[in-house]
Every structure is written in structure tokens, then in C-alpha cells.
Amino acid sequence: MKYLAISAHPDDLEILCAGTLRLLVERGDTVTMSNIARGDAGSFTHTPNEIAAIRAAEGASGASLIGADYIAGSISDGRVNAADEGQRELVVDLIRRVAPDVIITHAPNDYMPDHNEVSKLVFDAAFTASLPNYITEHHAHGFVPVIYYMDTMAGVEFLPTEYVDISDTIDAKRAAFTEHQSQLTWLLDHDGVDMLEQITTVARFRGLQSGVHMAEGFTVCRTWLRTPAARLLP
Ligand SMILES: [Zn+2]
């Protein structure tokens, strides 16, 4: 099966679902990692274009470690907007280009607007991508894909309904995040957070909830045409 993970920024997928993505790759699924924003506000020292280029390279490196394809984003940080028709077209065409069976994206109630706007963009675009008369570069997707929402940052106000045992891939997840060197320092300086510690702590917390050593939590988007009868996560 084909899985498309869509985040706001280049490091979000490593933080929130990379253990699961690695498991999907290992079981033979095709995984594409993508971000909508270019990460151009994540620095105190670089210009927007400089840090965006650094972060696109970091995103490609992280995805490479996971074994996933990578598609970098083009929208400036802080400007992701689900009401923007151009941005919806961009996400529709991303979905059509990859043609996934399953999409993994941000929960609608995460901690900052780019994340929440991506969640809304993906929900809207996943349906619109199936409409042949909505014209973009790639042709219409043949069906409305299933959507899973990944954990919020630090798990705040998120109650998983599905857990994935990532005990065997936590090291790959940490290694993939470590490719985002610019963000190790940015998150420490801007947010006061050691993100590698947070990644491990959240995985252990979700593991305690589900009876395994390390886990990632998800919910499935329950709407008509999107609700799967089968479990599609590892
Ligand atoms: Zn982010």
C-alpha cells in the first residue's frame, strides 16, 4: 500500500510518526514524507532562504534514513492557510501525485496554526483530489483516502485510539530527527525543549498506555468515505 505523510514543517514527521513510518517501510509499503511549509522561520541566525534550504536538505536526509521518498514544502512558515485556494490546489496536486491509500497528518488541535491549518488542508484536499473536474497538474485520485491523525506535540489534549509498537524503530526515529541539526538548537533556544528527550518520553508514555516499551499514538478520521473497516497501521 501507499502511505503519504503530510506535516507542516520538515521535522514534524520525525517527531510525531517516524517510528511508524519506518515499520511501514520494513513491511514493504511505499512511504512518502512531505511538508507543506518550508521551515523558513526556524532560525535566529539564518535568513529565510538560507534556513529553508538547510531544512529541505535535513528533511531529505531524515526521510532517507527512514527509507521514504521526500517532497519538500514551498509555503512560508506562519502563512499556511486552509482557506487559501492556491494552497488547497497545491495539496490536492500533492495527493494526486502520490496517489496514496492512506494519509497521515496533524491532528486538528495541535499547538500552532501551521499544524492545524495543514490538518484542515489535508482533510479538504483529500476529498477534492478525487474530483476529476477540479483541474490540477496531475489527474484525479481514484478514491478518498483514509486519514490518520498523528499525536499532538508532547501529546497534549490527544487521546490515541490506535497505538503502534515502535520499540524496534525508536532508534531509527531518533536518528532521523537528529538529521534536523538546525532544529535541535532552534527548539532548545526558542522553546526550551530537548526534542530528543521529548521524543523518547512521549514514546515511552504512549508505550505505558498500550502495554509495550515504546509506542506512537494515532486517531483515525471518522467521516463517510474515509472510515476503514481494517486496521491499516502496523
Ligand atoms: Zn511543526
mmCIF file of C-alpha atoms and ligand atoms in Angstrom:
data_model
loop_
_atom_site.group_PDB
_atom_site.id
_atom_site.type_symbol
_atom_site.label_atom_id
_atom_site.label_comp_id
_atom_site.label_asym_id
_atom_site.label_seq_id
_atom_site.Cartn_x
_atom_site.Cartn_y
_atom_site.Cartn_z
ATOM 1 C CA MET A 1 0.000 0.000 0.000
ATOM 2 C CA LYS A 2 0.997 3.622 -0.429
ATOM 3 C CA TYR A 3 1.246 5.933 2.578
ATOM 4 C CA LEU A 4 1.629 9.708 2.338
ATOM 5 C CA ALA A 5 2.616 11.576 5.499
ATOM 6 C CA ILE A 6 1.976 15.319 5.332
ATOM 7 C CA SER A 7 3.230 17.661 8.047
ATOM 8 C CA ALA A 8 3.588 21.392 8.370
ATOM 9 C CA HIS A 9 7.366 21.624 8.864
ATOM 10 C CA PRO A 10 10.334 19.483 7.827
ATOM 11 C CA ASP A 11 10.929 17.909 11.272
ATOM 12 C CA ASP A 12 7.345 17.247 12.405
ATOM 13 C CA LEU A 13 7.043 13.750 10.960
ATOM 14 C CA GLU A 14 10.238 12.596 12.653
ATOM 15 C CA ILE A 15 8.894 13.893 15.970
ATOM 16 C CA LEU A 16 5.360 12.544 15.638
ATOM 17 C CA CYS A 17 5.241 9.387 13.494
ATOM 18 C CA ALA A 18 8.635 8.304 12.109
ATOM 19 C CA GLY A 19 8.725 5.083 14.150
ATOM 20 C CA THR A 20 5.519 4.009 12.425
ATOM 21 C CA LEU A 21 6.740 5.151 9.003
ATOM 22 C CA ARG A 22 9.863 3.042 9.429
ATOM 23 C CA LEU A 23 7.717 0.000 10.301
ATOM 24 C CA LEU A 24 5.647 0.578 7.154
ATOM 25 C CA VAL A 25 8.813 0.664 5.040
ATOM 26 C CA GLU A 26 10.091 -2.505 6.708
ATOM 27 C CA ARG A 27 6.883 -4.384 5.938
ATOM 28 C CA GLY A 28 7.098 -3.372 2.266
ATOM 29 C CA ASP A 29 4.757 -0.404 1.996
ATOM 30 C CA THR A 30 5.687 2.676 -0.037
ATOM 31 C CA VAL A 31 6.064 5.783 2.143
ATOM 32 C CA THR A 32 6.332 9.414 1.053
ATOM 33 C CA MET A 33 7.164 12.099 3.608
ATOM 34 C CA SER A 34 6.207 15.676 2.772
ATOM 35 C CA ASN A 35 5.814 19.035 4.459
ATOM 36 C CA ILE A 36 3.731 21.999 3.332
ATOM 37 C CA ALA A 37 5.721 24.834 4.922
ATOM 38 C CA ARG A 38 9.377 25.330 4.045
ATOM 39 C CA GLY A 39 10.650 25.833 7.584
ATOM 40 C CA ASP A 40 11.914 29.321 6.816
ATOM 41 C CA ALA A 41 11.146 30.797 10.250
ATOM 42 C CA GLY A 42 13.011 28.180 12.283
ATOM 43 C CA SER A 43 16.215 30.115 12.954
ATOM 44 C CA PHE A 44 17.600 33.063 14.899
ATOM 45 C CA THR A 45 20.687 33.391 12.679
ATOM 46 C CA HIS A 46 19.894 32.422 9.072
ATOM 47 C CA THR A 47 17.827 34.315 6.512
ATOM 48 C CA PRO A 48 14.524 32.676 5.469
ATOM 49 C CA ASN A 49 16.004 31.338 2.223
ATOM 50 C CA GLU A 50 19.119 30.048 3.974
ATOM 51 C CA ILE A 51 17.256 28.147 6.674
ATOM 52 C CA ALA A 52 14.662 26.844 4.170
ATOM 53 C CA ALA A 53 17.459 25.333 2.063
ATOM 54 C CA ILE A 54 19.130 23.833 5.139
ATOM 55 C CA ARG A 55 15.846 22.351 6.293
ATOM 56 C CA ALA A 56 14.925 20.893 2.892
ATOM 57 C CA ALA A 57 18.251 19.052 2.978
ATOM 58 C CA GLU A 58 17.614 17.922 6.564
ATOM 59 C CA GLY A 59 14.138 16.692 5.585
ATOM 60 C CA ALA A 60 15.581 14.702 2.694
ATOM 61 C CA SER A 61 18.204 13.172 4.984
ATOM 62 C CA GLY A 62 15.640 12.222 7.634
ATOM 63 C CA ALA A 63 13.360 10.630 5.045
ATOM 64 C CA SER A 64 16.309 8.784 3.532
ATOM 65 C CA LEU A 65 17.115 7.230 6.915
ATOM 66 C CA ILE A 66 13.504 6.108 7.253
ATOM 67 C CA GLY A 67 13.554 4.722 3.694
ATOM 68 C CA ALA A 68 10.853 7.112 2.458
ATOM 69 C CA ASP A 69 10.568 9.398 -0.553
ATOM 70 C CA TYR A 70 10.627 13.095 0.309
ATOM 71 C CA ILE A 71 8.748 16.101 -1.098
ATOM 72 C CA ALA A 72 9.738 19.492 0.357
ATOM 73 C CA GLY A 73 7.222 22.266 1.054
ATOM 74 C CA SER A 74 7.015 25.712 -0.511
ATOM 75 C CA ILE A 75 4.767 27.838 1.741
ATOM 76 C CA SER A 76 6.419 30.213 4.208
ATOM 77 C CA ASP A 77 6.139 29.375 7.901
ATOM 78 C CA GLY A 78 3.245 31.125 9.601
ATOM 79 C CA ARG A 79 1.398 31.544 6.294
ATOM 80 C CA VAL A 80 -0.204 28.105 5.929
ATOM 81 C CA ASN A 81 -3.897 28.809 5.377
ATOM 82 C CA ALA A 82 -6.586 26.241 4.612
ATOM 83 C CA ALA A 83 -8.853 28.981 3.232
ATOM 84 C CA ASP A 84 -6.292 29.846 0.532
ATOM 85 C CA GLU A 85 -7.439 28.291 -2.750
ATOM 86 C CA GLY A 86 -3.891 28.173 -4.112
ATOM 87 C CA GLN A 87 -2.702 26.207 -1.100
ATOM 88 C CA ARG A 88 -5.611 23.792 -1.430
ATOM 89 C CA GLU A 89 -4.697 23.235 -5.083
ATOM 90 C CA LEU A 90 -1.112 22.569 -4.007
ATOM 91 C CA VAL A 91 -2.185 19.902 -1.506
ATOM 92 C CA VAL A 92 -4.713 18.401 -3.934
ATOM 93 C CA ASP A 93 -1.944 18.027 -6.502
ATOM 94 C CA LEU A 94 0.434 16.559 -3.906
ATOM 95 C CA ILE A 95 -2.177 13.904 -3.072
ATOM 96 C CA ARG A 96 -2.806 13.217 -6.769
ATOM 97 C CA ARG A 97 0.930 12.962 -7.489
ATOM 98 C CA VAL A 98 1.474 10.341 -4.754
ATOM 99 C CA ALA A 99 -1.979 8.683 -5.054
ATOM 100 C CA PRO A 100 -1.898 7.244 -1.514
ATOM 101 C CA ASP A 101 -4.159 4.642 0.055
ATOM 102 C CA VAL A 102 -3.592 6.247 3.456
ATOM 103 C CA ILE A 103 -2.620 9.758 4.562
ATOM 104 C CA ILE A 104 -1.067 10.550 7.950
ATOM 105 C CA THR A 105 -1.211 14.176 9.067
ATOM 106 C CA HIS A 106 -1.519 16.540 12.025
ATOM 107 C CA ALA A 107 -4.404 16.344 14.459
ATOM 108 C CA PRO A 108 -6.782 19.302 14.077
ATOM 109 C CA ASN A 109 -6.000 20.544 17.605
ATOM 110 C CA ASP A 110 -2.204 20.757 17.646
ATOM 111 C CA TYR A 111 -0.222 23.575 19.221
ATOM 112 C CA MET A 112 0.383 26.094 16.429
ATOM 113 C CA PRO A 113 -1.506 27.396 13.406
ATOM 114 C CA ASP A 114 0.617 25.840 10.618
ATOM 115 C CA HIS A 115 -0.054 22.373 12.060
ATOM 116 C CA ASN A 116 -3.788 22.958 12.433
ATOM 117 C CA GLU A 117 -4.110 24.559 9.002
ATOM 118 C CA VAL A 118 -2.304 21.584 7.405
ATOM 119 C CA SER A 119 -4.761 19.249 9.119
ATOM 120 C CA LYS A 120 -7.665 21.179 7.594
ATOM 121 C CA LEU A 121 -5.950 21.496 4.205
ATOM 122 C CA VAL A 122 -5.405 17.732 4.061
ATOM 123 C CA PHE A 123 -8.971 16.925 5.126
ATOM 124 C CA ASP A 124 -10.365 19.213 2.427
ATOM 125 C CA ALA A 125 -7.861 18.294 -0.288
ATOM 126 C CA ALA A 126 -8.175 14.538 0.238
ATOM 127 C CA PHE A 127 -11.786 14.768 -0.891
ATOM 128 C CA THR A 128 -11.254 17.390 -3.578
ATOM 129 C CA ALA A 129 -8.412 15.326 -5.096
ATOM 130 C CA SER A 130 -10.992 12.746 -6.192
ATOM 131 C CA LEU A 131 -12.997 15.253 -8.267
ATOM 132 C CA PRO A 132 -11.992 14.986 -11.949
ATOM 133 C CA ASN A 133 -13.360 18.419 -12.838
ATOM 134 C CA TYR A 134 -11.153 20.110 -10.213
ATOM 135 C CA ILE A 135 -8.183 20.559 -12.530
ATOM 136 C CA THR A 136 -4.560 20.500 -11.344
ATOM 137 C CA GLU A 137 -1.363 19.210 -12.942
ATOM 138 C CA HIS A 138 -1.964 15.545 -12.015
ATOM 139 C CA HIS A 139 -5.164 13.671 -12.757
ATOM 140 C CA ALA A 140 -7.798 12.934 -10.139
ATOM 141 C CA HIS A 141 -7.173 10.359 -7.410
ATOM 142 C CA GLY A 142 -9.483 7.383 -7.785
ATOM 143 C CA PHE A 143 -10.925 7.432 -4.265
ATOM 144 C CA VAL A 144 -10.948 9.347 -0.990
ATOM 145 C CA PRO A 145 -8.011 8.043 1.063
ATOM 146 C CA VAL A 146 -8.160 7.095 4.721
ATOM 147 C CA ILE A 147 -6.680 9.750 7.040
ATOM 148 C CA TYR A 148 -4.907 9.059 10.324
ATOM 149 C CA TYR A 149 -4.115 11.905 12.686
ATOM 150 C CA MET A 150 -0.782 11.648 14.477
ATOM 151 C CA ASP A 151 -0.155 12.701 18.053
ATOM 152 C CA THR A 152 -0.056 16.364 19.066
ATOM 153 C CA MET A 153 3.252 17.803 20.235
ATOM 154 C CA ALA A 154 4.001 16.292 23.673
ATOM 155 C CA GLY A 155 0.635 14.512 23.475
ATOM 156 C CA VAL A 156 -1.311 17.479 24.867
ATOM 157 C CA GLU A 157 -5.116 17.034 24.536
ATOM 158 C CA PHE A 158 -4.681 13.938 22.341
ATOM 159 C CA LEU A 159 -6.205 10.588 23.251
ATOM 160 C CA PRO A 160 -4.995 7.909 20.830
ATOM 161 C CA THR A 161 -7.453 5.271 19.640
ATOM 162 C CA GLU A 162 -4.718 3.308 17.846
ATOM 163 C CA TYR A 163 -1.233 2.616 19.093
ATOM 164 C CA VAL A 164 1.750 1.379 17.109
ATOM 165 C CA ASP A 165 4.531 -0.516 18.882
ATOM 166 C CA ILE A 166 7.720 1.285 17.810
ATOM 167 C CA SER A 167 10.054 -0.412 20.291
ATOM 168 C CA ASP A 168 12.110 -1.728 17.357
ATOM 169 C CA THR A 169 12.173 1.569 15.461
ATOM 170 C CA ILE A 170 12.628 4.180 18.215
ATOM 171 C CA ASP A 171 16.341 4.333 17.404
ATOM 172 C CA ALA A 172 15.593 4.956 13.709
ATOM 173 C CA LYS A 173 13.116 7.658 14.728
ATOM 174 C CA ARG A 174 15.678 9.371 16.966
ATOM 175 C CA ALA A 175 18.346 9.083 14.265
ATOM 176 C CA ALA A 176 16.018 10.582 11.650
ATOM 177 C CA PHE A 177 15.224 13.530 13.912
ATOM 178 C CA THR A 178 18.921 14.017 14.597
ATOM 179 C CA GLU A 179 19.324 14.781 10.891
ATOM 180 C CA HIS A 180 17.474 18.024 11.697
ATOM 181 C CA GLN A 181 20.517 19.575 13.364
ATOM 182 C CA SER A 182 19.264 23.131 12.869
ATOM 183 C CA GLN A 183 16.150 22.291 14.869
ATOM 184 C CA LEU A 184 17.937 20.622 17.761
ATOM 185 C CA THR A 185 19.327 24.060 18.627
ATOM 186 C CA TRP A 186 16.278 26.079 17.492
ATOM 187 C CA LEU A 187 13.885 24.081 19.686
ATOM 188 C CA LEU A 188 16.249 24.427 22.625
ATOM 189 C CA ASP A 189 16.723 28.178 22.131
ATOM 190 C CA HIS A 190 13.155 29.103 21.132
ATOM 191 C CA ASP A 191 11.093 26.590 23.114
ATOM 192 C CA GLY A 192 13.487 25.436 25.849
ATOM 193 C CA VAL A 193 12.980 21.834 24.731
ATOM 194 C CA ASP A 194 15.435 18.967 24.291
ATOM 195 C CA MET A 195 13.441 17.363 21.474
ATOM 196 C CA LEU A 196 15.297 14.050 21.537
ATOM 197 C CA GLU A 197 14.340 13.734 25.207
ATOM 198 C CA GLN A 198 10.744 14.693 24.387
ATOM 199 C CA ILE A 199 10.555 12.160 21.543
ATOM 200 C CA THR A 200 11.722 9.390 23.872
ATOM 201 C CA THR A 201 9.494 10.461 26.765
ATOM 202 C CA VAL A 202 6.331 10.650 24.657
ATOM 203 C CA ALA A 203 7.077 7.279 23.044
ATOM 204 C CA ARG A 204 7.568 5.718 26.488
ATOM 205 C CA PHE A 205 4.354 7.359 27.777
ATOM 206 C CA ARG A 206 2.357 6.019 24.818
ATOM 207 C CA GLY A 207 4.079 2.680 25.378
ATOM 208 C CA LEU A 208 2.932 2.608 29.013
ATOM 209 C CA GLN A 209 -0.626 3.248 27.836
ATOM 210 C CA SER A 210 -0.570 0.365 25.386
ATOM 211 C CA GLY A 211 1.497 -2.286 27.161
ATOM 212 C CA VAL A 212 4.658 -2.056 25.074
ATOM 213 C CA HIS A 213 8.037 -0.393 25.600
ATOM 214 C CA MET A 214 7.719 2.432 23.055
ATOM 215 C CA ALA A 215 4.667 3.489 21.031
ATOM 216 C CA GLU A 216 3.199 6.179 18.803
ATOM 217 C CA GLY A 217 -0.464 7.138 19.092
ATOM 218 C CA PHE A 218 -2.979 7.919 16.335
ATOM 219 C CA THR A 219 -6.666 8.507 15.759
ATOM 220 C CA VAL A 220 -8.476 7.710 12.527
ATOM 221 C CA CYS A 221 -10.526 10.404 10.818
ATOM 222 C CA ARG A 222 -14.089 9.133 11.115
ATOM 223 C CA THR A 223 -16.212 10.527 8.310
ATOM 224 C CA TRP A 224 -18.158 8.994 5.475
ATOM 225 C CA LEU A 225 -15.901 7.569 2.702
ATOM 226 C CA ARG A 226 -12.841 7.700 4.978
ATOM 227 C CA THR A 227 -13.552 5.228 7.765
ATOM 228 C CA PRO A 228 -11.620 1.977 7.253
ATOM 229 C CA ALA A 229 -13.027 -1.423 8.190
ATOM 230 C CA ALA A 230 -9.498 -2.783 8.644
ATOM 231 C CA ARG A 231 -6.538 -1.613 10.661
ATOM 232 C CA LEU A 232 -4.107 -0.008 8.237
ATOM 233 C CA LEU A 233 -1.310 0.878 10.656
ATOM 234 C CA PRO A 234 1.376 -1.652 11.699
HETATM 235 ZN ZN ZN B 1 5.958 21.993 13.030
#
